[in-house]
Short mmCIF file of N, CA, C and O in Angstrom, two decimals:
data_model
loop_
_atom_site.label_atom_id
_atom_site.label_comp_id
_atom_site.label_asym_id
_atom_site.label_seq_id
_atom_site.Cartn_x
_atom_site.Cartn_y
_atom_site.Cartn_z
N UNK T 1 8.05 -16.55 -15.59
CA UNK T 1 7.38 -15.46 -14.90
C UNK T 1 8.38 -14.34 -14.68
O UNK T 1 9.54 -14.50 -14.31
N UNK T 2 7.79 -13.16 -14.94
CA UNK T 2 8.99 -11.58 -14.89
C UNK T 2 8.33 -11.88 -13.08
O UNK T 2 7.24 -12.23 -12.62
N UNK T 3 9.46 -11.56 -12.59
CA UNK T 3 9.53 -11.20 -11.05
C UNK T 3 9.27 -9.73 -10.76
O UNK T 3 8.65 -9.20 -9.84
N UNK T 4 9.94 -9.19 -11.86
CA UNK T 4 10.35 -7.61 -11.47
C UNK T 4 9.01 -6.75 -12.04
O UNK T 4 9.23 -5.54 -12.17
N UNK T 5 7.69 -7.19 -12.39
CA UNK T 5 6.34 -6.59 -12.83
C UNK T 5 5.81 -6.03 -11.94
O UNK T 5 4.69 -5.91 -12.42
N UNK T 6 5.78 -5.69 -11.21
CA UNK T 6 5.36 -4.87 -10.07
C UNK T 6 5.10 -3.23 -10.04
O UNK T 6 6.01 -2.48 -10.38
N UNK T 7 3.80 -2.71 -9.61
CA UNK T 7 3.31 -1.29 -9.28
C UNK T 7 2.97 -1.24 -8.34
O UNK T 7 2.11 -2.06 -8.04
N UNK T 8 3.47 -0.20 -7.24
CA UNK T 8 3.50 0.19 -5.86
C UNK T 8 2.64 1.21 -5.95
O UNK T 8 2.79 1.94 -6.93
N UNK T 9 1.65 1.52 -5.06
CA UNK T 9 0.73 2.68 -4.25
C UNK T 9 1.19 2.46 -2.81
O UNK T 9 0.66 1.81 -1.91
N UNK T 10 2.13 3.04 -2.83
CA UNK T 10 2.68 3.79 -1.69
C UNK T 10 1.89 4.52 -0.47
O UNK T 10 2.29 4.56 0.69
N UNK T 11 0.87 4.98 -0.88
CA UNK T 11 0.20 5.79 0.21
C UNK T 11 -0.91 4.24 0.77
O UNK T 11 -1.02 3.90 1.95
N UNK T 12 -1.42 3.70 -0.11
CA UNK T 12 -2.18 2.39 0.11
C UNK T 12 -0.96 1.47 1.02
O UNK T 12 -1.46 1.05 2.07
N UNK T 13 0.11 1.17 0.89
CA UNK T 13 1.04 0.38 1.26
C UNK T 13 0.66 -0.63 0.87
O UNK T 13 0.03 -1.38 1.62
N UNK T 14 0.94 -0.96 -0.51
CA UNK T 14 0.33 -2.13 -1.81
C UNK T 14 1.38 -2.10 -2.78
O UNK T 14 1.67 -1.08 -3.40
N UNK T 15 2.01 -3.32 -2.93
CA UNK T 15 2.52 -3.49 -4.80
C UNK T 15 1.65 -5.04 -5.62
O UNK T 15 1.76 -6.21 -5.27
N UNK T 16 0.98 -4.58 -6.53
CA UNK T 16 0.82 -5.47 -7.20
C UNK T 16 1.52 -6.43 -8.22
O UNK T 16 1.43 -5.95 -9.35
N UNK T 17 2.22 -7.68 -8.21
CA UNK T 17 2.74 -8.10 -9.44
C UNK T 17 1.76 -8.26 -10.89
O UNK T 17 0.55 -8.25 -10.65
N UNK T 18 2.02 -8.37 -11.95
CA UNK T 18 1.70 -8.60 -13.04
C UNK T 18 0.40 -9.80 -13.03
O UNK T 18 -0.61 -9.80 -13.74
N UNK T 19 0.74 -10.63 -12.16
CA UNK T 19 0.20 -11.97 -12.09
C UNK T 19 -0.63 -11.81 -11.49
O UNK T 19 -1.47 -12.67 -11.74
N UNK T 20 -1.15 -10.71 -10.26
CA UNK T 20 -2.52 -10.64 -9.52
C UNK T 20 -1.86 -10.62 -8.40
O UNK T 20 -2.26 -9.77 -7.61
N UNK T 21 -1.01 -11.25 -8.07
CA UNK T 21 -0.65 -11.21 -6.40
C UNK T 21 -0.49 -9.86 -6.18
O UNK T 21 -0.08 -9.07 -7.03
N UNK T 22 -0.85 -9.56 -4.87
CA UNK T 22 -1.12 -7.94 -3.93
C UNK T 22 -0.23 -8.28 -2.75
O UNK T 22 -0.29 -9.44 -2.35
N UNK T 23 0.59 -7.44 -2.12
CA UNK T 23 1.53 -7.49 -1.06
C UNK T 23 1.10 -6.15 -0.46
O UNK T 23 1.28 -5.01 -0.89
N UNK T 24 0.50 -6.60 0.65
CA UNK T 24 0.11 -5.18 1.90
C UNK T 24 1.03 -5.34 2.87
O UNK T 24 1.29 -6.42 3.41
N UNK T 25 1.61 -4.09 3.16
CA UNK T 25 2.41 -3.52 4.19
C UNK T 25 1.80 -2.40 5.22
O UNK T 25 1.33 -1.33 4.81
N UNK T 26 1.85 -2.80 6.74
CA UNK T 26 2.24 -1.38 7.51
C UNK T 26 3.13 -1.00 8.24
O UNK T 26 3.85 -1.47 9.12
N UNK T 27 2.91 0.20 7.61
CA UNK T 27 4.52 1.04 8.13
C UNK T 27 5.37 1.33 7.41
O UNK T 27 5.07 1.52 6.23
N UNK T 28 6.64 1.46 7.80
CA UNK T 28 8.28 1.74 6.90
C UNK T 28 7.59 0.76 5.72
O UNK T 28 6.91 -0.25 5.93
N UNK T 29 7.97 1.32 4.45
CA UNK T 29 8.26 0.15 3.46
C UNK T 29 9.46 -0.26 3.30
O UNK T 29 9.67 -1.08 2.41
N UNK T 30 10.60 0.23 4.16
CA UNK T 30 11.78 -0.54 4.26
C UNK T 30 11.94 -0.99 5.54
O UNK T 30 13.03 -1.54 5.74
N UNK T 31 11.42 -0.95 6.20
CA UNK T 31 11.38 -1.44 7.71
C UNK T 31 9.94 -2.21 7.96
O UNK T 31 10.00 -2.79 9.05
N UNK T 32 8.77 -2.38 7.37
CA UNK T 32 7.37 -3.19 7.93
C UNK T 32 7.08 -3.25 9.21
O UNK T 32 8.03 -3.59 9.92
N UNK T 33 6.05 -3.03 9.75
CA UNK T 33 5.86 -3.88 11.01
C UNK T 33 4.90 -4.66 10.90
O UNK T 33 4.31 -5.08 11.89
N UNK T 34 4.49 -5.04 9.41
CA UNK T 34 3.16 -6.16 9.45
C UNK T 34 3.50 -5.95 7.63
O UNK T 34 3.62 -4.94 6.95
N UNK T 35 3.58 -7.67 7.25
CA UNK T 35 3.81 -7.75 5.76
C UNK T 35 2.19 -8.65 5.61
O UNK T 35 2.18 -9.02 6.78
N UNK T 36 1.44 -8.98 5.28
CA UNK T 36 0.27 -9.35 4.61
C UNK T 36 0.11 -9.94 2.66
O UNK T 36 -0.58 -9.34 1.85
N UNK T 37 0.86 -11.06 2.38
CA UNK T 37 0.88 -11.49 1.32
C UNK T 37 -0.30 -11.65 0.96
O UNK T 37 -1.02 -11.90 1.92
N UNK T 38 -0.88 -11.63 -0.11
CA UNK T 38 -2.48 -12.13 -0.66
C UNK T 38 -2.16 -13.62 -1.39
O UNK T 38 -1.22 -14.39 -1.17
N UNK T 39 -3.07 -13.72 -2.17
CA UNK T 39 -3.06 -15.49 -2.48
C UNK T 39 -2.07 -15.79 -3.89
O UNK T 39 -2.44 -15.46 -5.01
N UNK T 40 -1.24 -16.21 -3.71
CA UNK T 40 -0.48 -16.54 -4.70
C UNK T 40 -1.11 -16.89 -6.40
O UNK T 40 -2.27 -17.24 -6.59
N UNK T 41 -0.14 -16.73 -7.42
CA UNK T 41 -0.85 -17.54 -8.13
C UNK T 41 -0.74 -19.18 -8.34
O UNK T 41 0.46 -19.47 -8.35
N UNK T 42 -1.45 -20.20 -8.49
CA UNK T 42 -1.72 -21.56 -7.78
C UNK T 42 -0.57 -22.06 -8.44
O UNK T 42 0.09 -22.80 -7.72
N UNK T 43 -0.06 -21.87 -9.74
CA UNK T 43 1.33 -23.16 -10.36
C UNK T 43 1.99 -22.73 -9.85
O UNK T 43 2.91 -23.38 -10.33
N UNK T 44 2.59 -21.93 -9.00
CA UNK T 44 4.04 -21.36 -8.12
C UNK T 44 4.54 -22.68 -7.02
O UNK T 44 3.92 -23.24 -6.11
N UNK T 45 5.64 -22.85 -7.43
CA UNK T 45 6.25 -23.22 -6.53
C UNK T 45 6.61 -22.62 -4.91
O UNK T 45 6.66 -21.41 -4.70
N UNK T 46 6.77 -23.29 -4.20
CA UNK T 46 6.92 -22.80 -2.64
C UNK T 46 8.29 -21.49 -3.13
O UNK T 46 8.29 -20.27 -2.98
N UNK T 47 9.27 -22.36 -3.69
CA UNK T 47 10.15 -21.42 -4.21
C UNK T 47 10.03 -20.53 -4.41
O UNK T 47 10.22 -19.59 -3.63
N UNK T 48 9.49 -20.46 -6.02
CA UNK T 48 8.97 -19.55 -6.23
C UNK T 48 7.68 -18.53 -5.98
O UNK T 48 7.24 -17.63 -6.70
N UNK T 49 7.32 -18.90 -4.93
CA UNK T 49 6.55 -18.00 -3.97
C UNK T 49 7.32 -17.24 -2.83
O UNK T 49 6.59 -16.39 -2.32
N UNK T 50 8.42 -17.28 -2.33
CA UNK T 50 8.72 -16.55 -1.55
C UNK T 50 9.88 -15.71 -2.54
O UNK T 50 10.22 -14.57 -2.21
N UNK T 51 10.47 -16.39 -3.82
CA UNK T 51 11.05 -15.29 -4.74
C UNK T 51 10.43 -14.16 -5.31
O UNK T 51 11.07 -13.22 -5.78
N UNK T 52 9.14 -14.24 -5.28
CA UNK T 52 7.98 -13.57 -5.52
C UNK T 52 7.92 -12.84 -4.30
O UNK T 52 8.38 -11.73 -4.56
N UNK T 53 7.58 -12.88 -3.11
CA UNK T 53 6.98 -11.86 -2.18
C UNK T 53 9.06 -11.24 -1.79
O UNK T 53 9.31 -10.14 -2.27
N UNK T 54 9.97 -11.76 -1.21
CA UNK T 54 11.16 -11.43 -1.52
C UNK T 54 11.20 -10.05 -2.48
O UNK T 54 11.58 -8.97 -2.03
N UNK T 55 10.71 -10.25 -4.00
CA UNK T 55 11.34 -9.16 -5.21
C UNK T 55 10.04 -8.31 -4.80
O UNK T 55 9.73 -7.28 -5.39
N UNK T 56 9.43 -8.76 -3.89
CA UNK T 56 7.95 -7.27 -3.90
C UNK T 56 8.35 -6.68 -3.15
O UNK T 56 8.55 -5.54 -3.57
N UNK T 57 8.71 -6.85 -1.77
CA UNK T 57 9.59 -6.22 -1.30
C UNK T 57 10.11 -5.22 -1.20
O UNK T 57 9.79 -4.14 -0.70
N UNK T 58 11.54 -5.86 -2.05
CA UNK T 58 12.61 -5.18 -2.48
C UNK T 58 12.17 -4.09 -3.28
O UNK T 58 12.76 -3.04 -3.01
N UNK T 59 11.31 -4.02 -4.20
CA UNK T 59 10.82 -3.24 -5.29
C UNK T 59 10.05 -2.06 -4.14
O UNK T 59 10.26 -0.85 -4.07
N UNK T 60 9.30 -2.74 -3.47
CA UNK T 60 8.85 -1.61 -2.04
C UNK T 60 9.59 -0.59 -1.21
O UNK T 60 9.27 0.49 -0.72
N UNK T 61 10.41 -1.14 -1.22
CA UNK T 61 11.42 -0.77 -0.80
C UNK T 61 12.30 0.21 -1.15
O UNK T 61 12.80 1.00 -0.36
N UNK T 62 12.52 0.16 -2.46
CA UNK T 62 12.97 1.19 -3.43
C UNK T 62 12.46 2.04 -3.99
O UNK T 62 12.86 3.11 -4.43
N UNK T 63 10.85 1.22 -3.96
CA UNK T 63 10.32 3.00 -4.50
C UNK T 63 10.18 3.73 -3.37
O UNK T 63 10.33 4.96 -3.38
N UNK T 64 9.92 3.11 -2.40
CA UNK T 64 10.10 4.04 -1.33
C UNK T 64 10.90 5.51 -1.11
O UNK T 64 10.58 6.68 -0.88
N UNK T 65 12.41 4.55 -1.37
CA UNK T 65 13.70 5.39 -0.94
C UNK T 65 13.56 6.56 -2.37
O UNK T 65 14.08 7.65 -2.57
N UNK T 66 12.91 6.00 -2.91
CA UNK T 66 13.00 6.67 -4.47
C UNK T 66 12.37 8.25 -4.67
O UNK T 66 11.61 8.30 -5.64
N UNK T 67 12.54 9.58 -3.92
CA UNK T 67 12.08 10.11 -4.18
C UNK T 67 10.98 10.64 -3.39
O UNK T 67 10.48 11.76 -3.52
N UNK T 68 10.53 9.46 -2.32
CA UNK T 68 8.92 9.61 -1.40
C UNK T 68 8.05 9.57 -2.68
O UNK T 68 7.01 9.62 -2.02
N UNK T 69 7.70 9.53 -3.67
CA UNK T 69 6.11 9.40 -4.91
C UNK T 69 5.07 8.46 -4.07
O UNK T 69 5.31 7.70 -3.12
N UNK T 70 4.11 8.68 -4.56
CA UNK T 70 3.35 8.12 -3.59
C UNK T 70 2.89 6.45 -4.80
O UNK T 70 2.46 5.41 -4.32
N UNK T 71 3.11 6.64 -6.18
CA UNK T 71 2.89 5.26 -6.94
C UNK T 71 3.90 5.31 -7.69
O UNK T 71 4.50 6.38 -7.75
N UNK T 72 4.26 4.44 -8.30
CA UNK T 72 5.58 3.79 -8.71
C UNK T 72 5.26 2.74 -9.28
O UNK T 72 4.66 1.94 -8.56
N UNK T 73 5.53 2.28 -10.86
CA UNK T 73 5.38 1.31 -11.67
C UNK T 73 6.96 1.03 -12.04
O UNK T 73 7.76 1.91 -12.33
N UNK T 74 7.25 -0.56 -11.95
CA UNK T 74 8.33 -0.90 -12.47
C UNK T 74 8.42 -0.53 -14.16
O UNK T 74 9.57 -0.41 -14.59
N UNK T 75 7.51 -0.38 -14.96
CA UNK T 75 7.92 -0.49 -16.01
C UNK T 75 7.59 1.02 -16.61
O UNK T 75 8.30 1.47 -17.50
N UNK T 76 6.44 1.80 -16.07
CA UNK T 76 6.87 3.66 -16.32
C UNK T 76 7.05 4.47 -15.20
O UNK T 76 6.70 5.64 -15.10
N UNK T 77 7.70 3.64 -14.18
CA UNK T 77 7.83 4.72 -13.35
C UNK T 77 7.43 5.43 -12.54
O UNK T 77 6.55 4.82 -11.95
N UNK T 78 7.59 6.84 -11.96
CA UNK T 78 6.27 7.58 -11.21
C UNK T 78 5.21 7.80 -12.47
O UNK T 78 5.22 7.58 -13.68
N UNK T 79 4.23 8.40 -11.46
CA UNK T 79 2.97 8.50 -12.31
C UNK T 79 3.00 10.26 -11.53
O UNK T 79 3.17 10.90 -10.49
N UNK T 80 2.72 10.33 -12.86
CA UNK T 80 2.79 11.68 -13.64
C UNK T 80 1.41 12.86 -12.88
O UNK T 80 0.36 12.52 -12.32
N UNK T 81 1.80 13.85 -13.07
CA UNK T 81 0.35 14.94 -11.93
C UNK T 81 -0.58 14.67 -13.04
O UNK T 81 -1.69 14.83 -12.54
N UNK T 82 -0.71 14.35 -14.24
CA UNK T 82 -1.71 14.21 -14.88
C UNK T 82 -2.51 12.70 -15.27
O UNK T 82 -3.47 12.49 -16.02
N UNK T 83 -1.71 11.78 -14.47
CA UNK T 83 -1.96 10.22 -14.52
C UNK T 83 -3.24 10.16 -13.65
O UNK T 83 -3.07 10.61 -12.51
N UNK T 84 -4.38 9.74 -13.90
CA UNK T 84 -5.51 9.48 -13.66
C UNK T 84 -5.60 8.81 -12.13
O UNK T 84 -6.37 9.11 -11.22
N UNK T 85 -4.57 7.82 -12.17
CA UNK T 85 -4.11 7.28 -10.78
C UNK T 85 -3.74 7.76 -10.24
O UNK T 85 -3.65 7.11 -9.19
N UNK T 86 -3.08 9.26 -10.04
CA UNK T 86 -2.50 10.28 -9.11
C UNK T 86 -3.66 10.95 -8.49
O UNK T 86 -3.75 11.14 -7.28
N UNK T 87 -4.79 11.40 -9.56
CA UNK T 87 -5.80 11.99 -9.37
C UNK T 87 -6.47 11.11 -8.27
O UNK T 87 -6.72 11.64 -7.18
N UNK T 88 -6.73 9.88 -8.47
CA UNK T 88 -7.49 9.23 -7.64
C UNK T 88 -6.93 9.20 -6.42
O UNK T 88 -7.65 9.38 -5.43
N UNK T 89 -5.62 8.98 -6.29
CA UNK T 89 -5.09 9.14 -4.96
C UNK T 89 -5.23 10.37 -3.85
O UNK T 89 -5.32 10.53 -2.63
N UNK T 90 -5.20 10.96 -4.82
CA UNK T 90 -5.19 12.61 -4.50
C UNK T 90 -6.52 12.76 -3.87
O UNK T 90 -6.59 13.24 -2.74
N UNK T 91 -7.66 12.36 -4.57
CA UNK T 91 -9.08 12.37 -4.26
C UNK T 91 -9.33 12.12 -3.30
O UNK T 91 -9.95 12.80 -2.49
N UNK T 92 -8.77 10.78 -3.15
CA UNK T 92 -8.76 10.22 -1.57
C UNK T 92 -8.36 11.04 -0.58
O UNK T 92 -9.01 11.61 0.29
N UNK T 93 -7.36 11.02 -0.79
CA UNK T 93 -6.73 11.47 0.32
C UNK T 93 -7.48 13.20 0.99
O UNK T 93 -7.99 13.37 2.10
N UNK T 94 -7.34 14.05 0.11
CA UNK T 94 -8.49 14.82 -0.13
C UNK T 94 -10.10 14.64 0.75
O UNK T 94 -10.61 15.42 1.55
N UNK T 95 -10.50 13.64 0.36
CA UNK T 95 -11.85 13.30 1.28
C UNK T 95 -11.52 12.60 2.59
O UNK T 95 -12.34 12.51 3.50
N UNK T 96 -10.17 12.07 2.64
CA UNK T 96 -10.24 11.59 3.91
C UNK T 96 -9.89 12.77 5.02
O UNK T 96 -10.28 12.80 6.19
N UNK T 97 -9.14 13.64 4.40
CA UNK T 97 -8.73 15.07 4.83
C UNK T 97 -10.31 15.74 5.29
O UNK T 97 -10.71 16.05 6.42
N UNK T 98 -10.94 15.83 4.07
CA UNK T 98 -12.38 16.82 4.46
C UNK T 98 -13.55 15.82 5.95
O UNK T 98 -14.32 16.24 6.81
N UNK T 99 -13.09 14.47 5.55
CA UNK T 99 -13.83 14.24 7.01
C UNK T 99 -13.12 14.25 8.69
O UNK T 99 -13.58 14.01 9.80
N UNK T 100 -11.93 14.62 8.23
CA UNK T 100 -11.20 14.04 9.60
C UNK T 100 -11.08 15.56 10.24
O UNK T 100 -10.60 15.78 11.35
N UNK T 101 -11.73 16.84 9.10
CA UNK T 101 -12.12 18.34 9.71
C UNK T 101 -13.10 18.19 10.04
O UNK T 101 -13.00 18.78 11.11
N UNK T 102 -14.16 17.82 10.01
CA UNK T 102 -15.35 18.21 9.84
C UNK T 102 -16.02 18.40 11.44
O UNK T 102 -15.66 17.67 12.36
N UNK T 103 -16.96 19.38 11.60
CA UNK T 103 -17.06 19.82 12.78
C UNK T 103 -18.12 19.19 13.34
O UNK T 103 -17.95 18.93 14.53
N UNK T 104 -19.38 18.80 12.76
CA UNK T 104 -20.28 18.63 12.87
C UNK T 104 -19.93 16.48 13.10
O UNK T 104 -20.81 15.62 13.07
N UNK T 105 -18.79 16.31 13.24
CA UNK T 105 -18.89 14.58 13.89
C UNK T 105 -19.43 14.61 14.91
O UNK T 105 -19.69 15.53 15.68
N UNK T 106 -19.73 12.91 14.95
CA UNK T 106 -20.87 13.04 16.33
C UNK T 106 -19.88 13.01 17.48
O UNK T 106 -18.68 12.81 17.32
N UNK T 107 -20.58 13.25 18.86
CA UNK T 107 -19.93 13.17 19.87
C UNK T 107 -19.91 11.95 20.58
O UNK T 107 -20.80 11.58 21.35
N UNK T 108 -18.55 11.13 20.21
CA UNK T 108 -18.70 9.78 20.95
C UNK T 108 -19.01 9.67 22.56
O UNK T 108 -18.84 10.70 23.20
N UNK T 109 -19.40 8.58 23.22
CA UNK T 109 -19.68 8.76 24.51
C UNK T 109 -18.29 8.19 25.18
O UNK T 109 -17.73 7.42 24.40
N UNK T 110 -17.53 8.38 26.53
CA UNK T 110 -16.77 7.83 27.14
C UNK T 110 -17.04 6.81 27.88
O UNK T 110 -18.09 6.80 28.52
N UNK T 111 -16.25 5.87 27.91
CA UNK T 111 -15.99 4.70 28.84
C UNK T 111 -15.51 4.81 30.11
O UNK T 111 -14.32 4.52 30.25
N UNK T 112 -15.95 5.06 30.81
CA UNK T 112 -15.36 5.29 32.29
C UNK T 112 -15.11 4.03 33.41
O UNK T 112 -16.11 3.71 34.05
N UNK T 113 -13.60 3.16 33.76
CA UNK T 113 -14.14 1.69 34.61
C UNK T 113 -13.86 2.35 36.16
O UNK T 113 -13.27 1.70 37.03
N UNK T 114 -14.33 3.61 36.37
CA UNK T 114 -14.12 4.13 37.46
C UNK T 114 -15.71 3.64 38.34
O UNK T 114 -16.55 3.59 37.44
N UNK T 115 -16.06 3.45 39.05
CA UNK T 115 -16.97 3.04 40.17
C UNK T 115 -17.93 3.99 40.54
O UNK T 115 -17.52 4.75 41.41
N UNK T 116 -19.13 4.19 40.15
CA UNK T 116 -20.05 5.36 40.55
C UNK T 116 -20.66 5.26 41.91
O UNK T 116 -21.29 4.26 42.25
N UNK T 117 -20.45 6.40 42.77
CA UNK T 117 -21.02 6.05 43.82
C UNK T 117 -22.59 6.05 44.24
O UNK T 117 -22.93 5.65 45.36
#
């Protein structure tokens, strides 16, 4: 098994290995304050399951320091303003932008544990 197969979405706080395993992070990707492994693949050794989340990591870690990019593939690298996967990110982020303006949200009601007289 290549250890080092791994593609990071950085803004997701996700690297996928080659093999299917997904490693969610929040926060610093060199610092975490919550690591979230997904399900291994089943012939792995215990060993080699934490050499596995260990090199995801590390690889997190570095693309991190690498520049700030928001995706990062071990084997091409950043992804390019014209990489389809930039676009999508972009999209996102983009719509999560256009709702978090939007004027017309509803008006939540307050919780008050103050005592009515």
């Amino acid at each position: 098994m290549d250890f080092d197969a791994w593609e990071a979405d950085l803004a997701a706080g996700t690297a996928t290995h080659a093999s299917g395993f997904v490693l969610k992070i929040e926060g610093n990707p060199r610092n975490p304050s919550s690591v979230d492994p997904g399900k291994f693949p089943p012939d792995l050794s215990f060993a080699d399951q934490a050499r596995l989340l260990r090199c995801g990591m590390e690889f997190l870690a570095k693309a991190a320091s690498d520049n700030g990019a928001t995706h990062y593939s071990s084997k091409s690298g950043y992804a390019r303003e014209d990489d389809p996967r930039m676009a999508a990110i972009k999209a996102r982020e983009a719509e999560a932008k256009r709702y978090a303006e939007r004027t017309d949200k509803p008006k939540r009601s307050v919780l008050s544990l103050k005592k009515s007289s």
